PDB file of C-alpha atoms in Angstrom:
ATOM      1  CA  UNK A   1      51.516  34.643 116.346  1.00 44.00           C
ATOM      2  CA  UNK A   2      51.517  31.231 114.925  1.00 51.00           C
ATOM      3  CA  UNK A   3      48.468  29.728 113.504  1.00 54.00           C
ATOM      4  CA  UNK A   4      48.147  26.584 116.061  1.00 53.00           C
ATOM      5  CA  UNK A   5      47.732  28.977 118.991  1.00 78.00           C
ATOM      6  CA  UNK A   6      44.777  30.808 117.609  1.00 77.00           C
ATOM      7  CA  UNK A   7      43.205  27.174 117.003  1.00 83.00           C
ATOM      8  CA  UNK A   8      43.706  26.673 120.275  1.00 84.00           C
ATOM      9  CA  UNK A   9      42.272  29.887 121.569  1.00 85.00           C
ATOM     10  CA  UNK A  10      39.482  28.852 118.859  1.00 87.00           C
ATOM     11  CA  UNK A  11      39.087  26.039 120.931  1.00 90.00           C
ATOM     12  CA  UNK A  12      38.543  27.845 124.503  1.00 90.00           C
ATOM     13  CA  UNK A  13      35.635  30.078 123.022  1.00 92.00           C
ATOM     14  CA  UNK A  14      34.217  26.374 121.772  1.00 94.00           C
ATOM     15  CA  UNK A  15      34.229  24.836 125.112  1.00 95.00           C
ATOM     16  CA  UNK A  16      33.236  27.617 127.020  1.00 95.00           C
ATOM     17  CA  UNK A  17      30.080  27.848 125.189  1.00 96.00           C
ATOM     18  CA  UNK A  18      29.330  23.739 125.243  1.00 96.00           C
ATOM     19  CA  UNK A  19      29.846  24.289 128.902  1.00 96.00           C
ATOM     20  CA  UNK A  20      27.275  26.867 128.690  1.00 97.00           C
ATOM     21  CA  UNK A  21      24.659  25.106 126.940  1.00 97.00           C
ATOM     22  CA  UNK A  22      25.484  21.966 128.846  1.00 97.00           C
ATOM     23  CA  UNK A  23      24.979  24.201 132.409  1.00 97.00           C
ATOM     24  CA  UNK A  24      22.132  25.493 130.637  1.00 98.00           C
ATOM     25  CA  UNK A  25      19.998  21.961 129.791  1.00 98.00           C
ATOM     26  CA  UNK A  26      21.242  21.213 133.871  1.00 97.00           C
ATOM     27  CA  UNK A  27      18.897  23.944 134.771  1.00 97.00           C
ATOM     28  CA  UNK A  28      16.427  22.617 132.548  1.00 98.00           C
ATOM     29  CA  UNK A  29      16.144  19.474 133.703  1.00 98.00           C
ATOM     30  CA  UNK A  30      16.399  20.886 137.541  1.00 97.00           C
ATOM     31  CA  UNK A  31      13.209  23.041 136.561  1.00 97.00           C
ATOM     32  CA  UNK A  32      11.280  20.581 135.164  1.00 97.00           C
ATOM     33  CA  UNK A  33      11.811  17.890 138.225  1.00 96.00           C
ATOM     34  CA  UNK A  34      10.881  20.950 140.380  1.00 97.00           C
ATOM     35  CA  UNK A  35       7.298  21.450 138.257  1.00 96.00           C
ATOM     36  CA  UNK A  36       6.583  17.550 138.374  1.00 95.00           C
ATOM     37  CA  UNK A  37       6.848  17.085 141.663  1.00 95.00           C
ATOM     38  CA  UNK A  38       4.997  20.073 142.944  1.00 95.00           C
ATOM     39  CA  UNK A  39       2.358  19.682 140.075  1.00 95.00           C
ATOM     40  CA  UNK A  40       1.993  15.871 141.128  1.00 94.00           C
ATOM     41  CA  UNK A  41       2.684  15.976 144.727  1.00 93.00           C
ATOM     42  CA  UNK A  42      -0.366  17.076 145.370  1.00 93.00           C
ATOM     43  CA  UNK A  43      -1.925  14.508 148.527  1.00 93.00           C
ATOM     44  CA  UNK A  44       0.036  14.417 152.134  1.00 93.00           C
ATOM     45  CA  UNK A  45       0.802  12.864 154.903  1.00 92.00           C
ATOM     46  CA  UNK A  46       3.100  13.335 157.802  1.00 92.00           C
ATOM     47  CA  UNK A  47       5.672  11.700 159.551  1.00 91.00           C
ATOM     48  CA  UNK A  48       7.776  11.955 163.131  1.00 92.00           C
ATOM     49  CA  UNK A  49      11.369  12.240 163.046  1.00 89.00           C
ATOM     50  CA  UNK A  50      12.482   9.353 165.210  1.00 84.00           C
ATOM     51  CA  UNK A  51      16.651   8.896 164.513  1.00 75.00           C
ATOM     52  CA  UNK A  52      19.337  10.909 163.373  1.00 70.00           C
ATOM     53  CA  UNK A  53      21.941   8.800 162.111  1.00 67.00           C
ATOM     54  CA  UNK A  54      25.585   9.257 161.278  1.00 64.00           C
ATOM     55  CA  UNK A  55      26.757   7.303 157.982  1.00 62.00           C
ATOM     56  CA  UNK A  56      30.407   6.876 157.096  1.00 60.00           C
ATOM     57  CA  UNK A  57      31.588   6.223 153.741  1.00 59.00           C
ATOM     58  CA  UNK A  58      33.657   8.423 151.008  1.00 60.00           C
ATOM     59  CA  UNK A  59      31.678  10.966 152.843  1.00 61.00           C
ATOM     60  CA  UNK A  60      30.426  11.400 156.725  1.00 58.00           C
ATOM     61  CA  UNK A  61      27.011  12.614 156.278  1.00 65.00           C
ATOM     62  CA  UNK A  62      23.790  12.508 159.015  1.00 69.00           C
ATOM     63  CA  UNK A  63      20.369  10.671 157.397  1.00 77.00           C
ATOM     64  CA  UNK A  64      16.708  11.318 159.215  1.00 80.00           C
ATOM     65  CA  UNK A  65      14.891   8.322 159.616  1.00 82.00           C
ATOM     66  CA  UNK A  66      10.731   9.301 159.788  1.00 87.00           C
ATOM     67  CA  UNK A  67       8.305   7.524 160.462  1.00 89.00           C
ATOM     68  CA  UNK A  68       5.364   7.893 158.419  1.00 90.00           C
ATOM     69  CA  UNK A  69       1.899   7.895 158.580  1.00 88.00           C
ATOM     70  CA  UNK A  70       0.570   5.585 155.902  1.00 86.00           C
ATOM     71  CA  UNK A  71      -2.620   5.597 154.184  1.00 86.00           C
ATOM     72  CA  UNK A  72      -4.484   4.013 150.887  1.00 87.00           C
ATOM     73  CA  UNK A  73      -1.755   5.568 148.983  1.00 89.00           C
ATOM     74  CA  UNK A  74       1.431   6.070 150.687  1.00 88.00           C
ATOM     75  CA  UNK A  75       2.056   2.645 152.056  1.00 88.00           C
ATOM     76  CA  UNK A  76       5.557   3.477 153.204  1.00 86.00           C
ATOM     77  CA  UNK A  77       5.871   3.443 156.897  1.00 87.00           C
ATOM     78  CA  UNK A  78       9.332   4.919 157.128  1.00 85.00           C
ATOM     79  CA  UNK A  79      11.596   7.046 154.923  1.00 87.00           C
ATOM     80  CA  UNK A  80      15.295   8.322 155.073  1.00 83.00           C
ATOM     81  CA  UNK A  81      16.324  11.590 154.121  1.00 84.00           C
ATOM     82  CA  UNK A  82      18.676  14.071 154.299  1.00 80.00           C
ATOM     83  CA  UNK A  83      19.200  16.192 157.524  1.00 75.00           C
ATOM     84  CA  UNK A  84      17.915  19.519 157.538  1.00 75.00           C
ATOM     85  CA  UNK A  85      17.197  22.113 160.567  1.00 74.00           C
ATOM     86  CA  UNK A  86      14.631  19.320 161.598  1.00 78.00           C
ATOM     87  CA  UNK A  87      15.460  17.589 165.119  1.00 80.00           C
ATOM     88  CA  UNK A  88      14.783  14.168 166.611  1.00 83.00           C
ATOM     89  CA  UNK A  89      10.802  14.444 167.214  1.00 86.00           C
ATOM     90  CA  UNK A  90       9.937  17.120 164.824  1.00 88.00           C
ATOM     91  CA  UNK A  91       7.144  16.543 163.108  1.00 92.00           C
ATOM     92  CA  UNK A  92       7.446  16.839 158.936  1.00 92.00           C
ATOM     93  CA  UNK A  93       4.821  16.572 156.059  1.00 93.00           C
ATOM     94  CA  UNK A  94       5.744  14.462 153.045  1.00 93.00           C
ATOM     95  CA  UNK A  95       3.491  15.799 149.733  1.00 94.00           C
ATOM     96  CA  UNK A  96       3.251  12.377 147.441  1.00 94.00           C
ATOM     97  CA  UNK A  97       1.709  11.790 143.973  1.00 93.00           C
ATOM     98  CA  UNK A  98      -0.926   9.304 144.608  1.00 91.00           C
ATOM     99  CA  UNK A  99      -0.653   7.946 141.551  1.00 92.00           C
ATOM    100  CA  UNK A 100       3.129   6.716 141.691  1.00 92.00           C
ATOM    101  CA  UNK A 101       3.933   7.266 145.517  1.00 89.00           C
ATOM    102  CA  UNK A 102       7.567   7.124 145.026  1.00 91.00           C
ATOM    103  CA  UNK A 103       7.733  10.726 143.836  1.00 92.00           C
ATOM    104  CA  UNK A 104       7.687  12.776 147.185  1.00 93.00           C
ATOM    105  CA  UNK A 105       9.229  15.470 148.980  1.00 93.00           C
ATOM    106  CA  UNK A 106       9.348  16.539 152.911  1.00 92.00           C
ATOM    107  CA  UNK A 107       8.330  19.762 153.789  1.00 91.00           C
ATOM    108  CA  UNK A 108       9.482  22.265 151.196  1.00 90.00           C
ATOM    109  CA  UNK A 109      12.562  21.032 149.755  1.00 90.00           C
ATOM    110  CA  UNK A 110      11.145  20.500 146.758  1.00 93.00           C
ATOM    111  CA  UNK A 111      12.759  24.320 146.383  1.00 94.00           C
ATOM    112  CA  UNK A 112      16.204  23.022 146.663  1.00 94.00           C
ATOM    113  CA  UNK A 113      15.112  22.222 142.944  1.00 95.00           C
ATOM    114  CA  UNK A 114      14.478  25.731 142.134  1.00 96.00           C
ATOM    115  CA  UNK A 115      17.471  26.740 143.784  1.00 96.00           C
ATOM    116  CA  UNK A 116      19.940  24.644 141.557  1.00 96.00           C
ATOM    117  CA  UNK A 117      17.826  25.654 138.556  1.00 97.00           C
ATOM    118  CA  UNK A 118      18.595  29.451 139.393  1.00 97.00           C
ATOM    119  CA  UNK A 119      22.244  28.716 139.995  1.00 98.00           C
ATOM    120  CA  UNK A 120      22.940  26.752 136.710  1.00 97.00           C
ATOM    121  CA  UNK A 121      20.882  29.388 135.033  1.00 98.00           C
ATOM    122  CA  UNK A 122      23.122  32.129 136.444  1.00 98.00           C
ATOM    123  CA  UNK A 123      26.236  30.152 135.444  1.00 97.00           C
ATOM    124  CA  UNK A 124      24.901  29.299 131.894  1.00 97.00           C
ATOM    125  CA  UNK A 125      24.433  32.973 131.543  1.00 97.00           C
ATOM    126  CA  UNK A 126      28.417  33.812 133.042  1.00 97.00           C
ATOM    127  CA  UNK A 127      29.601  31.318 130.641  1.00 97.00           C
ATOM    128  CA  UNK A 128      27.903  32.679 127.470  1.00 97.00           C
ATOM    129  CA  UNK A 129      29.554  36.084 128.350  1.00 97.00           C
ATOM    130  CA  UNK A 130      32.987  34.218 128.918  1.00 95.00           C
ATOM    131  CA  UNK A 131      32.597  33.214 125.601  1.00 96.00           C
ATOM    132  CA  UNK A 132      31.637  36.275 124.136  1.00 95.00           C
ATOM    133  CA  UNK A 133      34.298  37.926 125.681  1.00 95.00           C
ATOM    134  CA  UNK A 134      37.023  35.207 124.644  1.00 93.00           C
ATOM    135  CA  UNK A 135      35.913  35.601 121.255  1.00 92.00           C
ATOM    136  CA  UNK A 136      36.383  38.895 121.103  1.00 93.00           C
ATOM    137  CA  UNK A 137      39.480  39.439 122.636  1.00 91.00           C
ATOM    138  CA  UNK A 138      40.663  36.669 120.144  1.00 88.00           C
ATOM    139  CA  UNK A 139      38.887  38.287 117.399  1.00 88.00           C
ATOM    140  CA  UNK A 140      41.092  41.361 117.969  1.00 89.00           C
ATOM    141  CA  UNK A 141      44.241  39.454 118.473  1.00 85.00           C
ATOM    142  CA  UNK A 142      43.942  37.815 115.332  1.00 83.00           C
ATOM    143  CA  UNK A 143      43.132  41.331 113.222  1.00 84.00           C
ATOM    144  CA  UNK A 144      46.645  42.930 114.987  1.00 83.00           C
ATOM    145  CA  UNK A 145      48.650  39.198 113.844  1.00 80.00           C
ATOM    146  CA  UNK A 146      46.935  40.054 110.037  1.00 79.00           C
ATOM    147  CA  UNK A 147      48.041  43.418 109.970  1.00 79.00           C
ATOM    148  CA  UNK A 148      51.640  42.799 111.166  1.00 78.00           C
ATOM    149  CA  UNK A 149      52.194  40.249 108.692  1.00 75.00           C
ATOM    150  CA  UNK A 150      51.115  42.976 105.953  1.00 66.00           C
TER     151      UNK A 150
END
């Protein structure tokens, strides 16, 4: 086999692992939102789905619009979000950190987080035996190409 090609099967077993480590640090940072926001969000309030609207763009997608109870912290009296199993009139409780009331989530889809963390973590971890397996497969290649040149 010509030199070039095992460069370029050099360079598979290099980008396979960079996508690795790059799934990896996704997880990471997936993780770590998860663990602020349910070690901050730790005051709540709650809030009445009133609309379910349709939104068309790039994508046609369907938005709650809650309205919230306020209080000394949360000053927001409505929110939009994402539509869940939650219906028109369902009522929803929004955990907050009092000290920056931005960061909230409804209900428990703060474990969407988790979720994505597990699945990049899973991927990370089929990626790094890609690699592995690339390598070694090249690896062998490369010792048959030696020994027919001999």
């Amino acid at each position: 086999m010509k030199k070039t090609s095992f460069k370029a099967k050099n360079m598979c077993v290099v980008m396979t692992f960079t996508v690795a480590v790059l799934i990896f640090f996704g997880g990471l940072w997936q993780i770590d939102i998860y663990k602020k926001l349910k070690n901050n969000c730790t005051c709540t309030t709650t809030g009445v789905i009133y609309n379910e609207a349709n939104y068309f763009g790039k994508k046609s997608h369907i938005q709650e619009h809650i309205a919230v109870e306020t209080d000394q912290y949360f000053k927001k009296g409505s929110i939009y979000a994402s539509n869940r199993a939650e219906k028109t009139g369902d009522e929803v409780i929004i955990h907050y950190d009092k000290n920056n009331p931005e960061n909230f989530y409804i209900n428990d889809r703060v474990n969407e987080y988790k979720v994505n963390a597990v699945f990049c973590f899973a991927s990370s971890i089929f990626m790094l035996m890609l690699t592995v397996f690339l390598a070694i497969v090249i690896r062998k290649q490369f010792k048959n190409s030696q020994r027919r040149k001999k």
